[in-house]
């Protein structure tokens, strides 16, 4: 038996070794080590980012169970940036609330290893291992504020529903293995090349789709999202909305495009249904929300629906649209959650939307940044969010999915209502007391996110071109 080449998996290996060292350091130093471990986590993410960006071409290892290609590198960069932002957002916030423990940055690093493995998974076994490594860390992180009943409830709900979805995905994987005789994506693709997958295999695809839909919080497996976002500490909710979504969407794209290209018309119907349901529920359910974290949760559900429009096309242009969408979604979501973290009065977080009244007069810079994020999420030109929706809808039209594109545009108009309502409250309502000055890390994340959205609004070409090149590696 040949020894597997470790080069393609070097970023994950470095993170794993770093996580083990962090556990030992934390166990020896105790709670005094928190600052050092946060710095170590950021350093590990920076090193992994450099290693990911230095990769070229397509490489496989571990008996084709691990794939390093352009698509994987693009999505790993987004995942690492989201994880690093979570460390910056949580550092002072969790410490001030008394819920910071030295284990937190370690759990973020461990979940990031799982996410990167999900992105590069080349067979159903490595996919499941990566998925569980990510999920186990996230269950703990969701319930990290142990003295808060809401946080404990969020962790328990996520654990129970996550275990159910993992079981469904595993059952689907078992059916696929049973009917194709292989767990490898390339082998599965070869087995269903004729375009007639058979009823048993379609059942397997349905169960896998159910498990994947939970991980990206798409309808009808979305029910955990608003409760977990509201109950978990805000920096944790920001992390849930950012990095895991990148990895889960990348995993979904790679599974459907890589393993089931011959069953396109079968899984396309599933993706179209999930996409329409997510866009519709996200648009209408968010209208009545008064808690800004719950509003962002429903916004996240809707955004996953829009991203799936690109996947439903089943083309390189569609995958390119998904990648552009996820990059812009990452920046706008992190910016929005940074603004939520800046909503503090008398040392306590404020989460009601009404508390943003008159923000333009008490904190013009934050008002401008949050309004820009809302306009971008609504897809109003010329902001970056418009380009995100433009490319996924264009891919759907090219694939002759006209009804899907029209429904997407209609739900975008409905969704614009609750985004613009926030802007109206910020600029036209009578001002309330000013918020406290925020933490440096939070303000840095907001500044970078706002800058990214502004630059992409004016010059989208670099992102569009890099996504196009990365998408071709799957076809």
XYZ file of C-alpha atoms in Angstrom:
475
model
C 0.000 0.000 0.000
C 1.484 3.343 -1.062
C 1.920 6.167 1.422
C -0.484 9.045 0.581
C 0.995 12.360 -0.518
C 0.387 14.905 2.242
C 1.057 18.065 0.198
C -2.545 18.726 -0.944
C -3.783 18.424 2.663
C -0.963 20.480 4.218
C -3.184 23.417 5.369
C -5.492 21.012 7.238
C -2.539 19.115 8.733
C -0.953 22.366 9.974
C -4.262 23.403 11.583
C -4.638 19.961 13.227
C -1.119 20.046 14.688
C -1.708 23.626 15.823
C -5.016 22.654 17.506
C -3.275 19.851 19.454
C -0.561 22.281 20.594
C -3.248 24.797 21.611
C -5.045 22.146 23.713
C -1.805 21.309 25.565
C -0.941 24.988 26.114
C -4.466 25.749 27.361
C -4.460 22.747 29.711
C -1.156 23.886 31.277
C -1.869 27.624 31.500
C -5.637 27.530 32.119
C -7.781 30.611 31.614
C -4.691 32.880 31.518
C -3.892 31.464 28.079
C -6.995 32.821 26.301
C -5.316 35.840 24.663
C -2.342 33.762 23.513
C -4.629 31.084 22.075
C -6.663 33.684 20.168
C -3.418 34.999 18.672
C -2.312 31.438 17.888
C -5.633 30.718 16.135
C -5.290 33.845 13.972
C -1.671 32.919 13.155
C -2.728 29.388 12.168
C -5.480 30.754 9.930
C -3.004 33.149 8.291
C -0.512 30.315 7.674
C -3.246 28.036 6.301
C -4.425 30.879 4.041
C -0.914 31.312 2.609
C -0.625 27.540 1.997
C -4.055 27.422 0.330
C -3.253 30.366 -1.946
C 0.110 28.846 -2.911
C -1.563 25.727 -4.337
C -1.890 25.222 -8.088
C -3.796 22.923 -10.411
C -5.675 19.854 -9.224
C -4.247 17.275 -6.834
C -5.815 14.262 -5.125
C -4.588 12.169 -2.212
C -5.800 9.583 0.334
C -7.051 7.291 -2.434
C -8.979 10.153 -4.100
C -10.745 10.905 -0.816
C -9.256 14.399 -0.702
C -9.265 16.850 -3.613
C -7.325 20.109 -3.815
C -8.461 22.200 -6.801
C -9.356 25.762 -7.775
C -12.912 25.470 -6.468
C -11.702 24.154 -3.121
C -9.065 26.867 -2.763
C -11.596 29.636 -3.457
C -14.063 28.339 -0.860
C -11.325 27.608 1.709
C -10.140 31.223 1.496
C -13.686 32.371 2.331
C -13.960 29.838 5.171
C -10.641 30.889 6.729
C -11.556 34.565 6.491
C -14.912 33.857 8.157
C -13.251 31.881 10.962
C -10.631 34.591 11.557
C -13.374 37.237 11.683
C -15.218 35.126 14.299
C -12.139 35.226 16.558
C -11.877 39.018 16.188
C -15.602 39.529 16.828
C -15.693 37.279 19.908
C -12.488 38.240 21.713
C -13.577 41.230 23.796
C -17.331 40.602 23.581
C -17.302 37.146 25.226
C -14.697 38.299 27.740
C -16.850 41.240 28.798
C -19.910 39.001 29.179
C -17.914 36.565 31.316
C -18.404 33.596 28.965
C -14.951 33.455 27.336
C -12.996 30.252 27.985
C -9.640 29.185 26.581
C -11.409 26.360 24.718
C -13.253 28.795 22.427
C -10.451 29.526 19.898
C -9.520 25.823 19.956
C -13.094 24.854 19.025
C -13.101 27.420 16.202
C -9.855 25.926 14.820
C -11.196 22.347 15.098
C -14.456 23.244 13.348
C -12.455 25.013 10.617
C -10.440 21.836 9.977
C -13.749 19.998 9.534
C -15.027 22.694 7.153
C -11.892 22.550 5.007
C -12.173 18.773 4.869
C -15.834 19.076 3.791
C -14.793 21.411 0.963
C -12.089 19.021 -0.295
C -13.942 15.736 0.305
C -13.625 13.412 -2.674
C -15.771 10.597 -1.308
C -18.723 10.166 1.023
C -16.617 8.901 3.949
C -14.246 11.882 4.060
C -17.286 14.144 3.637
C -18.917 12.602 6.715
C -15.730 12.753 8.800
C -15.290 16.456 7.965
C -18.952 17.151 8.616
C -18.906 15.562 12.069
C -15.623 17.235 13.053
C -17.197 20.589 12.194
C -20.545 19.815 13.809
C -19.244 18.492 17.142
C -17.287 21.703 17.707
C -20.266 23.833 16.664
C -22.622 22.057 19.104
C -20.352 23.117 21.971
C -19.827 26.642 20.636
C -23.610 27.216 20.300
C -24.079 26.495 24.019
C -20.895 28.289 25.055
C -22.567 30.773 27.413
C -23.352 28.082 29.986
C -25.111 30.418 32.446
C -27.575 31.625 29.807
C -30.640 29.343 29.391
C -31.168 30.629 25.827
C -27.622 29.635 24.822
C -28.030 26.184 26.389
C -31.342 25.758 24.553
C -29.714 26.838 21.276
C -26.940 24.270 21.687
C -29.393 21.484 22.525
C -31.683 22.274 19.563
C -28.744 22.389 17.193
C -27.377 19.126 18.566
C -30.668 17.196 18.298
C -31.525 18.445 14.801
C -27.889 18.167 13.674
C -27.747 14.526 14.778
C -30.984 13.840 12.886
C -29.665 15.463 9.700
C -26.347 13.605 9.964
C -28.285 10.350 10.241
C -30.300 11.172 7.130
C -27.157 12.062 5.190
C -25.459 8.849 6.332
C -28.489 6.779 5.310
C -28.465 8.461 1.899
C -24.738 7.759 1.551
C -25.388 4.084 2.427
C -28.046 3.838 -0.292
C -25.738 5.449 -2.847
C -22.964 3.025 -1.920
C -25.370 0.093 -2.102
C -26.564 0.963 -5.607
C -23.234 2.086 -7.106
C -20.717 -0.083 -5.238
C -18.441 2.863 -4.440
C -18.257 5.893 -2.135
C -15.871 7.809 -4.392
C -17.409 10.767 -6.263
C -15.701 9.860 -9.539
C -16.836 6.242 -9.202
C -20.424 7.286 -8.417
C -20.395 9.651 -11.430
C -19.208 6.794 -13.660
C -21.935 4.485 -12.287
C -24.740 6.949 -13.125
C -23.277 8.129 -16.410
C -26.137 6.718 -18.481
C -28.568 9.303 -17.112
C -30.992 6.720 -15.625
C -29.978 6.414 -11.956
C -32.797 4.131 -10.821
C -35.266 4.529 -7.958
C -32.941 3.325 -5.166
C -30.209 5.774 -6.087
C -32.732 8.627 -6.336
C -33.830 7.838 -2.773
C -30.163 8.045 -1.746
C -29.823 11.433 -3.445
C -32.969 12.677 -1.660
C -31.620 11.712 1.773
C -28.212 13.247 1.023
C -29.975 16.428 -0.143
C -31.931 16.516 3.141
C -28.728 16.303 5.184
C -27.024 18.969 3.080
C -30.068 21.285 3.267
C -29.858 21.233 7.066
C -26.211 22.254 7.001
C -26.936 25.297 4.820
C -30.169 26.000 6.808
C -32.387 25.715 3.736
C -36.149 25.057 3.897
C -37.607 22.638 5.040
C -34.642 21.978 7.383
C -34.277 25.577 8.522
C -36.179 25.425 11.821
C -33.067 25.523 14.018
C -31.646 28.706 12.506
C -33.669 31.567 14.112
C -33.571 29.979 17.594
C -29.847 29.204 17.468
C -28.955 32.640 16.094
C -31.005 34.349 18.807
C -29.926 32.105 21.684
C -26.210 31.721 20.938
C -23.833 34.564 21.880
C -23.798 37.137 19.054
C -20.167 36.426 17.957
C -21.083 32.721 17.753
C -24.181 33.544 15.669
C -21.907 35.586 13.369
C -19.608 32.571 13.025
C -22.574 30.265 12.261
C -23.768 32.681 9.577
C -20.329 32.951 7.952
C -17.702 30.177 7.779
C -19.894 27.024 8.154
C -22.194 28.312 5.407
C -19.217 28.629 3.033
C -18.129 25.045 3.708
C -21.645 23.585 3.579
C -22.451 25.277 0.271
C -19.105 24.159 -1.205
C -19.795 20.598 -0.034
C -23.291 20.708 -1.565
C -21.953 21.928 -4.922
C -19.161 19.336 -5.001
C -21.491 16.445 -4.113
C -24.136 17.238 -6.744
C -21.814 18.401 -9.543
C -18.971 15.967 -8.799
C -20.832 12.787 -7.881
C -24.158 13.041 -9.731
C -23.641 14.837 -13.075
C -25.480 11.993 -14.799
C -28.530 12.505 -12.552
C -28.749 16.251 -13.172
C -32.476 16.274 -13.983
C -33.252 14.285 -10.834
C -31.377 16.378 -8.265
C -32.130 19.608 -10.144
C -35.807 19.285 -9.182
C -34.868 18.859 -5.508
C -32.578 21.898 -5.565
C -35.213 24.029 -7.336
C -37.823 23.144 -4.694
C -35.441 23.871 -1.795
C -34.349 27.125 -3.454
C -37.895 28.436 -4.023
C -39.051 27.408 -0.528
C -36.016 29.062 1.113
C -36.372 32.307 -0.848
C -40.101 32.525 -0.104
C -39.931 31.672 3.598
C -36.906 33.906 4.175
C -38.661 36.813 2.462
C -42.031 36.558 4.217
C -41.062 35.259 7.685
C -38.567 38.075 8.281
C -41.181 40.819 7.821
C -42.644 40.530 11.322
C -39.357 40.117 13.215
C -38.428 42.595 15.953
C -35.142 40.946 17.018
C -32.315 41.812 14.629
C -30.555 38.432 15.080
C -33.744 36.573 14.123
C -34.130 38.885 11.132
C -30.571 38.058 10.025
C -31.355 34.353 10.516
C -34.297 34.527 8.094
C -32.158 36.657 5.792
C -29.564 33.866 5.852
C -32.214 31.272 4.903
C -33.327 33.433 1.960
C -29.730 34.007 0.846
C -29.019 30.272 0.776
C -32.077 29.961 -1.481
C -30.657 32.556 -3.874
C -27.272 30.810 -3.921
C -28.992 27.509 -4.763
C -30.489 29.157 -7.874
C -26.969 29.004 -9.340
C -26.520 25.357 -8.360
C -29.893 24.452 -9.899
C -28.530 25.550 -13.288
C -25.985 22.703 -13.053
C -23.477 24.569 -15.242
C -20.046 26.147 -14.781
C -21.714 29.582 -14.972
C -24.101 28.499 -12.222
C -21.285 27.361 -9.930
C -19.474 30.629 -10.674
C -22.639 32.475 -9.584
C -22.779 30.464 -6.333
C -19.139 31.339 -5.544
C -19.632 35.049 -6.245
C -22.789 35.002 -4.149
C -21.115 33.311 -1.176
C -18.131 35.711 -1.209
C -20.396 38.771 -1.153
C -22.758 37.161 1.378
C -19.785 36.535 3.690
C -18.723 40.206 3.654
C -22.238 41.620 4.114
C -23.193 39.167 6.879
C -20.002 39.748 8.867
C -20.534 43.508 8.488
C -24.146 43.238 9.666
C -23.219 41.134 12.705
C -20.377 43.515 13.552
C -23.009 46.272 13.689
C -25.179 44.088 15.967
C -22.182 43.652 18.304
C -21.767 47.436 18.404
C -25.342 47.753 19.729
C -24.591 48.037 23.468
C -25.979 50.311 26.166
C -25.096 50.323 29.892
C -22.737 47.397 29.322
C -25.500 45.155 27.958
C -26.201 44.056 24.359
C -29.300 45.477 22.655
C -30.977 43.314 19.998
C -34.330 44.960 19.252
C -34.587 46.558 15.788
C -36.406 49.566 17.280
C -33.273 50.448 19.277
C -31.579 51.505 16.015
C -33.920 54.514 15.770
C -32.108 57.688 14.738
C -28.717 55.963 14.568
C -27.717 58.296 11.723
C -27.606 61.185 14.202
C -25.866 59.397 17.093
C -23.357 57.320 15.058
C -23.333 58.347 11.352
C -20.479 55.999 10.376
C -22.162 52.896 11.812
C -25.499 54.007 10.308
C -23.922 54.294 6.861
C -22.146 50.916 7.141
C -25.265 49.049 8.351
C -27.447 50.709 5.710
C -24.956 49.732 3.018
C -25.052 46.096 4.226
C -28.866 46.142 4.130
C -28.963 47.644 0.610
C -26.416 45.045 -0.521
C -28.396 42.140 1.018
C -31.506 43.492 -0.713
C -29.640 43.365 -4.060
C -30.066 47.053 -4.876
C -27.673 48.266 -7.605
C -24.899 49.229 -7.807
C -23.902 47.566 -4.507
C -22.138 44.184 -4.433
C -25.306 42.291 -3.524
C -26.791 43.243 -6.886
C -23.918 41.512 -8.717
C -24.357 38.433 -6.491
C -28.000 38.033 -7.531
C -27.319 39.085 -11.120
C -24.916 36.190 -11.764
C -27.078 33.456 -10.173
C -30.214 34.644 -12.001
C -28.259 34.936 -15.273
C -27.073 31.332 -14.891
C -30.676 30.199 -14.260
C -31.894 32.024 -17.385
C -29.084 30.500 -19.477
C -30.197 27.063 -18.225
C -33.791 27.935 -19.257
C -35.009 27.960 -15.632
C -37.098 31.057 -16.293
C -39.729 30.452 -13.593
C -37.020 30.024 -10.931
C -35.365 33.320 -11.926
C -38.710 35.165 -11.906
C -39.618 33.787 -8.449
C -36.158 34.825 -7.242
C -36.673 38.395 -8.440
C -40.163 38.580 -6.866
C -38.944 37.307 -3.471
C -36.037 39.782 -3.688
C -38.582 42.600 -3.973
C -40.497 41.262 -0.942
C -37.260 40.860 1.027
C -36.234 44.415 0.186
C -39.103 45.606 2.394
C -37.588 44.467 5.691
C -34.079 45.578 4.724
C -35.331 49.037 3.757
C -37.482 49.212 6.917
C -34.235 48.998 8.897
C -32.760 51.880 6.861
C -35.925 53.923 7.457
C -35.645 53.359 11.235
C -31.964 54.353 11.174
C -32.432 57.576 9.208
C -35.979 58.826 9.823
C -37.082 57.789 13.340
C -36.486 59.888 16.452
C -33.047 59.060 17.888
C -32.581 56.981 21.032
C -29.591 57.030 23.367
C -26.243 56.519 21.643
C -24.540 53.115 21.751
C -21.256 52.605 23.561
C -17.976 52.719 21.675
C -17.328 49.252 20.311
C -14.343 46.928 20.570
C -11.391 47.390 18.239
C -11.712 43.919 16.673
C -15.405 44.435 15.908
C -14.777 47.842 14.347
C -11.925 46.362 12.269
C -14.215 43.609 10.901
C -16.889 46.188 10.076
C -14.368 48.453 8.331
C -12.934 45.609 6.222
C -16.420 44.267 5.350
C -17.677 47.713 4.341
C -14.524 48.315 2.275
C -14.903 44.941 0.551
C -18.549 45.625 -0.332
C -17.701 49.106 -1.629
C -14.776 47.910 -3.765
C -16.801 45.002 -5.222
C -19.668 47.378 -5.987
C -17.342 49.455 -8.156
C -14.918 46.797 -9.457
C -16.532 43.316 -9.447
C -14.312 41.942 -12.245
C -11.488 40.411 -10.103
C -13.972 38.368 -8.038
C -15.994 37.380 -11.127
C -12.878 36.249 -13.026
C -11.377 34.275 -10.135
C -14.749 32.567 -9.496
C -15.045 31.676 -13.202
C -11.572 30.110 -13.213
C -12.285 28.199 -9.989
C -15.687 26.933 -11.206
C -14.103 25.394 -14.323
C -12.080 23.028 -12.109
C -15.307 21.109 -11.353
C -16.212 20.523 -15.023
